[in-house]
PDB file of C-alpha atoms and ligand atoms in Angstrom:
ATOM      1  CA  UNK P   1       7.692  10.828 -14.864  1.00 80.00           C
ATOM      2  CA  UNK P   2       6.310  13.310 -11.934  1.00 94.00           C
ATOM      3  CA  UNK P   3       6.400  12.945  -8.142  1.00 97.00           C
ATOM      4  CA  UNK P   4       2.974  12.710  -7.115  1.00 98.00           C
ATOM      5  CA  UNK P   5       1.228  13.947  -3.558  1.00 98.00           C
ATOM      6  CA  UNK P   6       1.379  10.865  -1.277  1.00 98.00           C
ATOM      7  CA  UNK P   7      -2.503  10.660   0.175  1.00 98.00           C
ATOM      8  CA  UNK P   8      -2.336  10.671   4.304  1.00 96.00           C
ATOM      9  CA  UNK P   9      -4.608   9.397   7.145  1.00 93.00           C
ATOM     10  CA  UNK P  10      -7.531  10.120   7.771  1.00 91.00           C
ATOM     11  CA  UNK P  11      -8.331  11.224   3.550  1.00 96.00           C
ATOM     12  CA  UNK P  12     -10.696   9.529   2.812  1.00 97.00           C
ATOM     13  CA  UNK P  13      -9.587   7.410  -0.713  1.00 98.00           C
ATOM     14  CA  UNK P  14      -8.053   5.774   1.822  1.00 98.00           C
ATOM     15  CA  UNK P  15     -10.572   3.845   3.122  1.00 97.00           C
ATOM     16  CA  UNK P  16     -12.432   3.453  -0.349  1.00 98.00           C
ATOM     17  CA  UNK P  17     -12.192  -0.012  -2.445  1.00 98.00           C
ATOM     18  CA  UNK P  18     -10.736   0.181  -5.914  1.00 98.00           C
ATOM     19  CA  UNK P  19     -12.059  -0.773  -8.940  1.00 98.00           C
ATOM     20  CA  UNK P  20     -10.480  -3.017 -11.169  1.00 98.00           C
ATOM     21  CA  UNK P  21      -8.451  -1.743 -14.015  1.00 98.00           C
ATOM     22  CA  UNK P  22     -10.303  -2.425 -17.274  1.00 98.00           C
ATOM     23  CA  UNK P  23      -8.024  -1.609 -19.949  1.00 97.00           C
ATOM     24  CA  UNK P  24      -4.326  -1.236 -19.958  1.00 98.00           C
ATOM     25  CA  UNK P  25      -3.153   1.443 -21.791  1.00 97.00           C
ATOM     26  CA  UNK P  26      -0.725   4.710 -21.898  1.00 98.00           C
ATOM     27  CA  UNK P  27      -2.548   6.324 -19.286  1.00 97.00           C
ATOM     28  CA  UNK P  28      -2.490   3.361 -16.614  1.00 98.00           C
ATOM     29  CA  UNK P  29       1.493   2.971 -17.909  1.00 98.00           C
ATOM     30  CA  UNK P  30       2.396   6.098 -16.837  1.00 98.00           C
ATOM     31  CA  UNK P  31       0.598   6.256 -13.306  1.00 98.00           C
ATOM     32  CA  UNK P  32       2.725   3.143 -12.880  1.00 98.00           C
ATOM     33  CA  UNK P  33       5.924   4.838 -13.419  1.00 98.00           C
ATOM     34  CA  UNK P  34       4.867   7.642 -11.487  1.00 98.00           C
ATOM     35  CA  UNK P  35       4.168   5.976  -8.424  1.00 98.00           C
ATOM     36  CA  UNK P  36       7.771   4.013  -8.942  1.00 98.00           C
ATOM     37  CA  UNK P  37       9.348   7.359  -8.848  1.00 98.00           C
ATOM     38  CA  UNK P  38       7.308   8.215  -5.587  1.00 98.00           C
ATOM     39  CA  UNK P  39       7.902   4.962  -4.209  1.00 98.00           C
ATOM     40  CA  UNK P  40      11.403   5.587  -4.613  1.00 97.00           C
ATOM     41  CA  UNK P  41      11.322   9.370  -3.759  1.00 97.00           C
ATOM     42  CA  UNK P  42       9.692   8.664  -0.457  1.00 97.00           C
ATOM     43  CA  UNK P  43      11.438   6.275   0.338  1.00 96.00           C
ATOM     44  CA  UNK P  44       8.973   3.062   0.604  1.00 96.00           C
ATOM     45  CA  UNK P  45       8.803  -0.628  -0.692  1.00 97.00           C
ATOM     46  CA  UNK P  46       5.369  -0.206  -1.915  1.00 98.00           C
ATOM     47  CA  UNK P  47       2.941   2.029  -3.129  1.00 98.00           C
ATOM     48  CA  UNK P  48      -1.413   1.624  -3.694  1.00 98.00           C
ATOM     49  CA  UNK P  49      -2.758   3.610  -6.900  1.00 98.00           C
ATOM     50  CA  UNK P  50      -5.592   5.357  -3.933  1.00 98.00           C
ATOM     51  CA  UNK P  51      -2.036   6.598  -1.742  1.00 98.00           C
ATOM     52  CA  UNK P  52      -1.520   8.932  -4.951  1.00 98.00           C
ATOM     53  CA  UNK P  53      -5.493   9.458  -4.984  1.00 98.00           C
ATOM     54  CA  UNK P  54      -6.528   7.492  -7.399  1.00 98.00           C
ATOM     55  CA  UNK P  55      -9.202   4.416  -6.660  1.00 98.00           C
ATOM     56  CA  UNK P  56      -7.717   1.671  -9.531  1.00 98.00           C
ATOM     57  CA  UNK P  57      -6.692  -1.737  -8.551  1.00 98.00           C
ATOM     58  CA  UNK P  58      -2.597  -0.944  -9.238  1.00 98.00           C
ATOM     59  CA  UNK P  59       0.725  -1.326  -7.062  1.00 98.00           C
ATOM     60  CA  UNK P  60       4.045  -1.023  -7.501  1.00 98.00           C
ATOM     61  CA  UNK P  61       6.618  -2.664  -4.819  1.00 98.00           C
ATOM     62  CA  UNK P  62      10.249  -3.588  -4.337  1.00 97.00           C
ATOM     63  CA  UNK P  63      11.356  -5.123  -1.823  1.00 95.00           C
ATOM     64  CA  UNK P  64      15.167  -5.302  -2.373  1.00 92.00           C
ATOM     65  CA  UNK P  65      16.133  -3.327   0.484  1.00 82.00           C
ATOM     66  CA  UNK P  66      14.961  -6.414   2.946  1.00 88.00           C
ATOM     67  CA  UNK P  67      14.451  -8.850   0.435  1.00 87.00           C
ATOM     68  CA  UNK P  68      17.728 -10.338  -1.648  1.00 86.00           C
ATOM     69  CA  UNK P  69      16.586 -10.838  -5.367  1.00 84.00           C
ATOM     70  CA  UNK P  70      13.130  -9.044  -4.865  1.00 89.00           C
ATOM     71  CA  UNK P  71      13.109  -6.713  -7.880  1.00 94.00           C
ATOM     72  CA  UNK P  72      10.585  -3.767  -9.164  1.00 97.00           C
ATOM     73  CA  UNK P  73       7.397  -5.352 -10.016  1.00 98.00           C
ATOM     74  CA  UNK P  74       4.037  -3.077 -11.516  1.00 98.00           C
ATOM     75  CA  UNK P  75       0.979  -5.224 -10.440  1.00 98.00           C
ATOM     76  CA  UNK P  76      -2.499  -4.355 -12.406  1.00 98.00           C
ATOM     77  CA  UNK P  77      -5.666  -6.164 -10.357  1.00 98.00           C
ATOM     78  CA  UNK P  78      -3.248  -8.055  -8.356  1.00 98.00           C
ATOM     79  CA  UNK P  79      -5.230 -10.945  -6.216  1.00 98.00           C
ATOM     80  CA  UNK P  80      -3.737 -13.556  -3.662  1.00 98.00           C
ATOM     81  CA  UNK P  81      -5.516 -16.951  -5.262  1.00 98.00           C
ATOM     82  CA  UNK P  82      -3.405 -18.876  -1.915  1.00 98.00           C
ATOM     83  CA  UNK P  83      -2.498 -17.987   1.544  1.00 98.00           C
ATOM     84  CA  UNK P  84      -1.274 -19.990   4.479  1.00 98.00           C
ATOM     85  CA  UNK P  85       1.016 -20.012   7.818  1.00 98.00           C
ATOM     86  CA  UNK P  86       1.648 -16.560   9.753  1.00 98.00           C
ATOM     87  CA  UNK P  87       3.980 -14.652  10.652  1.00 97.00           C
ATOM     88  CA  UNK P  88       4.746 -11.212  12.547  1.00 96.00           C
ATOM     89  CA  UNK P  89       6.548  -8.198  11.986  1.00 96.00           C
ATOM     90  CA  UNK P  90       6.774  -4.454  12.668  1.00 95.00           C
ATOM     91  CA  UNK P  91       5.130  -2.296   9.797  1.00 96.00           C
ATOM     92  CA  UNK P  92       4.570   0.943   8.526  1.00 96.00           C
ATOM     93  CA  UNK P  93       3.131   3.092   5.572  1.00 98.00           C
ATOM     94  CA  UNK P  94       3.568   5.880   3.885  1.00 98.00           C
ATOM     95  CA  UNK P  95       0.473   7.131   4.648  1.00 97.00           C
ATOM     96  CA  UNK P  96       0.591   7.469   8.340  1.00 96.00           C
ATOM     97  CA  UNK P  97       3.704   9.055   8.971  1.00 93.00           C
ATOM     98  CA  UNK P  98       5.814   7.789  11.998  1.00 91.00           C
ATOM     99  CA  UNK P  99       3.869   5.431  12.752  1.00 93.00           C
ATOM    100  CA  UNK P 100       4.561   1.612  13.297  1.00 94.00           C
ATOM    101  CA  UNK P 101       3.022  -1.388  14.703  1.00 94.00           C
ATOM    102  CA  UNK P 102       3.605  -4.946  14.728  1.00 94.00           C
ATOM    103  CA  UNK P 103       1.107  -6.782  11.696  1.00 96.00           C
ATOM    104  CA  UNK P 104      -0.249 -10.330  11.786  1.00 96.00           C
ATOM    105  CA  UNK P 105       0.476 -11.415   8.178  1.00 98.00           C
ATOM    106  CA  UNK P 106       0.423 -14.600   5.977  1.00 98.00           C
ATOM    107  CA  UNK P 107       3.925 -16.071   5.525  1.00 98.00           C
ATOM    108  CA  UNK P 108       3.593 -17.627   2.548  1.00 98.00           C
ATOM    109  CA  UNK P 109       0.931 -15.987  -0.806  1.00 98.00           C
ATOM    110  CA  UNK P 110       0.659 -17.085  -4.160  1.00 98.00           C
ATOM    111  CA  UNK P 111      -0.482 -14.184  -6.438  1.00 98.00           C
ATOM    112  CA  UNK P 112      -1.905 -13.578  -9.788  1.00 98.00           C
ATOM    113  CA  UNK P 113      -2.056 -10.258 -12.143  1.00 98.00           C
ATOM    114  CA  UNK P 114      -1.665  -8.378 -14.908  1.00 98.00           C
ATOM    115  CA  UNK P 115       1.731  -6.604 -16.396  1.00 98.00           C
ATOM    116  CA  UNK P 116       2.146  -2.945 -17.159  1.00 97.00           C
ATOM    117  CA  UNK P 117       1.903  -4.893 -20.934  1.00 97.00           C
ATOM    118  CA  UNK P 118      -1.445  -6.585 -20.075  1.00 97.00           C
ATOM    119  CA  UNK P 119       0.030 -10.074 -19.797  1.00 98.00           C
ATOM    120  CA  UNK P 120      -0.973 -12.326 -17.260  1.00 98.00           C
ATOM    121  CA  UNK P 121       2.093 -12.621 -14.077  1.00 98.00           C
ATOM    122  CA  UNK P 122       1.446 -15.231 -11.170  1.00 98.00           C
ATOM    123  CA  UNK P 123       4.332 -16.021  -8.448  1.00 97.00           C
ATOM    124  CA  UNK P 124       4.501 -17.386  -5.537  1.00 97.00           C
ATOM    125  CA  UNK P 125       6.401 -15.813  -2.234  1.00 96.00           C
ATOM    126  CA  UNK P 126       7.094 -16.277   1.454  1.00 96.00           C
ATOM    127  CA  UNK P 127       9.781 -13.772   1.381  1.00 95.00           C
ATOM    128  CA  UNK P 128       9.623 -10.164   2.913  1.00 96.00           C
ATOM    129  CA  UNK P 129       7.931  -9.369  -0.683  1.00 97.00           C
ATOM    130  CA  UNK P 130       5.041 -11.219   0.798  1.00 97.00           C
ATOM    131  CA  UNK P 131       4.084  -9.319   3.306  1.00 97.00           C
ATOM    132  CA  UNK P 132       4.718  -5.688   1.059  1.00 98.00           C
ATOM    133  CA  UNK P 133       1.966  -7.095  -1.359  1.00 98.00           C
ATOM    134  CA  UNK P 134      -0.437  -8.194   1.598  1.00 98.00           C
ATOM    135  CA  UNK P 135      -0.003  -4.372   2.841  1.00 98.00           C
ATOM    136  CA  UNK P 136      -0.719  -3.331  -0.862  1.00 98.00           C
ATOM    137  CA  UNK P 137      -3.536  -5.114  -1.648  1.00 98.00           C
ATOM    138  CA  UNK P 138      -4.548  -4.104   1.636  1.00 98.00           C
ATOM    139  CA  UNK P 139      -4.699  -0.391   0.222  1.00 98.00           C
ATOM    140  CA  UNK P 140      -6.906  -1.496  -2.508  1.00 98.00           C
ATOM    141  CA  UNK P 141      -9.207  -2.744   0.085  1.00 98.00           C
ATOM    142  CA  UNK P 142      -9.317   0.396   2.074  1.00 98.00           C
ATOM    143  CA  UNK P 143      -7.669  -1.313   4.374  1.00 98.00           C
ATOM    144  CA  UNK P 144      -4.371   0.146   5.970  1.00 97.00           C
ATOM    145  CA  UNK P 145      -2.176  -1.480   8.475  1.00 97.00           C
ATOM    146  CA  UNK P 146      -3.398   0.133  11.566  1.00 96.00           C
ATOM    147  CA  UNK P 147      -6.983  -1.335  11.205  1.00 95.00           C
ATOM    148  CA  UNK P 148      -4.554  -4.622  11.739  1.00 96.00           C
ATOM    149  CA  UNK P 149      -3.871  -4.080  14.999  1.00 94.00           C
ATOM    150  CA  UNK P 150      -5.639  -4.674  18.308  1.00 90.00           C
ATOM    151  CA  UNK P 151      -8.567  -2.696  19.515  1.00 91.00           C
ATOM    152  CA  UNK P 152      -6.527  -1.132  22.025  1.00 91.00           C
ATOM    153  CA  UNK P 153      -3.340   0.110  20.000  1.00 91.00           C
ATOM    154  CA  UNK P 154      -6.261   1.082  17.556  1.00 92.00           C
ATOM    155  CA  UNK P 155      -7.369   3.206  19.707  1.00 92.00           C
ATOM    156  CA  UNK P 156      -4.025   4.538  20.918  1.00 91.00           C
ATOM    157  CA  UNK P 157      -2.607   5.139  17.482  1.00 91.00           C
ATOM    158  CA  UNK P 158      -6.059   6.857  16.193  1.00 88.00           C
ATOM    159  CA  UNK P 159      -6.235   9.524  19.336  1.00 90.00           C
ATOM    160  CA  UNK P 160      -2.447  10.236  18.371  1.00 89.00           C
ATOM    161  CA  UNK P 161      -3.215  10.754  14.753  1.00 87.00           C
ATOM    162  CA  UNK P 162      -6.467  13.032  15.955  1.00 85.00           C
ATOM    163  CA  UNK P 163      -4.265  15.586  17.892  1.00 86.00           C
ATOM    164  CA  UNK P 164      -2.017  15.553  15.014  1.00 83.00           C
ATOM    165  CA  UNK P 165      -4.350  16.490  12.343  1.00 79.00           C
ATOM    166  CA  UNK P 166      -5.691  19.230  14.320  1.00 79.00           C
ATOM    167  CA  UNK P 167      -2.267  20.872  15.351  1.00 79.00           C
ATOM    168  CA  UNK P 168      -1.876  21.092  11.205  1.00 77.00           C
ATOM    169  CA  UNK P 169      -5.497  22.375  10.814  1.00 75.00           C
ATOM    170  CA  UNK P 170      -4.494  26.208  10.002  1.00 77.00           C
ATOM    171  CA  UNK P 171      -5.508  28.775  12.317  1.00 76.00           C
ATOM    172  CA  UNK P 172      -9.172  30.207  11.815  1.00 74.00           C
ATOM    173  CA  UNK P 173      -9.482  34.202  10.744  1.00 77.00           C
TER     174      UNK P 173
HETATM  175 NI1   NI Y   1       0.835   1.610   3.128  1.00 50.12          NI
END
């Protein structure tokens, strides 16, 4: 297993959808575990396939750490076939470093997907898992959490991330 380079805002995967993943074999199996090991590395609860640059319809999440019973689960073209109620709560990503805002999500999904194995998983959730796999499938989207948020923290948050990424831009010779 390897620790791969975490994708941050503004890259540009980021905001690309992913294709579905047509055949489940070695290759897919080991990006899974590799992303588990960054997940865990980082630390996060969750991790999209395009955070570690690569545009395939794959997550990994665990949501013990909030979430009693919540275990490791690798999701391969994950969809939400149900959604309903809402619910509110502060969230953040691995992707845009210290950073945080407070996401609109659905309390309660069902979901439907593939195993690392190929073999069809569907579960339902209203726990914090819920909203991890919401923020995932987000990612596959290329949609991340801040596009979530009002116009005006939008705004806020993007002018902040701006200044940053030019403070890191090296120095021109
Ligand atoms: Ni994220």
């Amino acid at each position: 297993m390897a620790i791969l380079e975490i994708k941050e805002y503004p890259d540009p995967i980021l905001k690309q959808k992913a294709k579905p993943v047509e055949q489940i074999d070695d290759s897919i199996r080991r990006l899974l575990d590799d992303m588990v090991e960054t997940m865990y590395a980082a630390p996060g609860v969750g991790l999209a396939a395009p955070q570690v640059g690569v545009s395939l319809r794959v997550i990994v999440v665990d949501a013990s750490p909030k979430d009693e019973g919540a275990k490791l689960m690798k999701l391969i073209n994950p969809v939400i076939t149900h959604s309903e109620g809402s619910t509110s709560d502060e969230e953040g990503c691995l992707s845009i470093p210290e950073i945080s805002g407070e996401v609109v999500r659905a309390k309660k999904i069902s979901v439907e997907a593939l195993d690392e194995n190929g073999k069809p998983v569907s579960f339902t959730t209203d726990t914090f898992l819920a909203r991890v796999i919401q923020h995932e499938i987000d990612h596959l989207n290329g949609i991340l959490f801040i596009d979530r948020l009002s116009r005006l923290k939008q705004d806020l948050i993007k002018r902040k991330l701006k200044k940053r990424a030019k403070k890191e831009e090296p120095e021109k010779l």
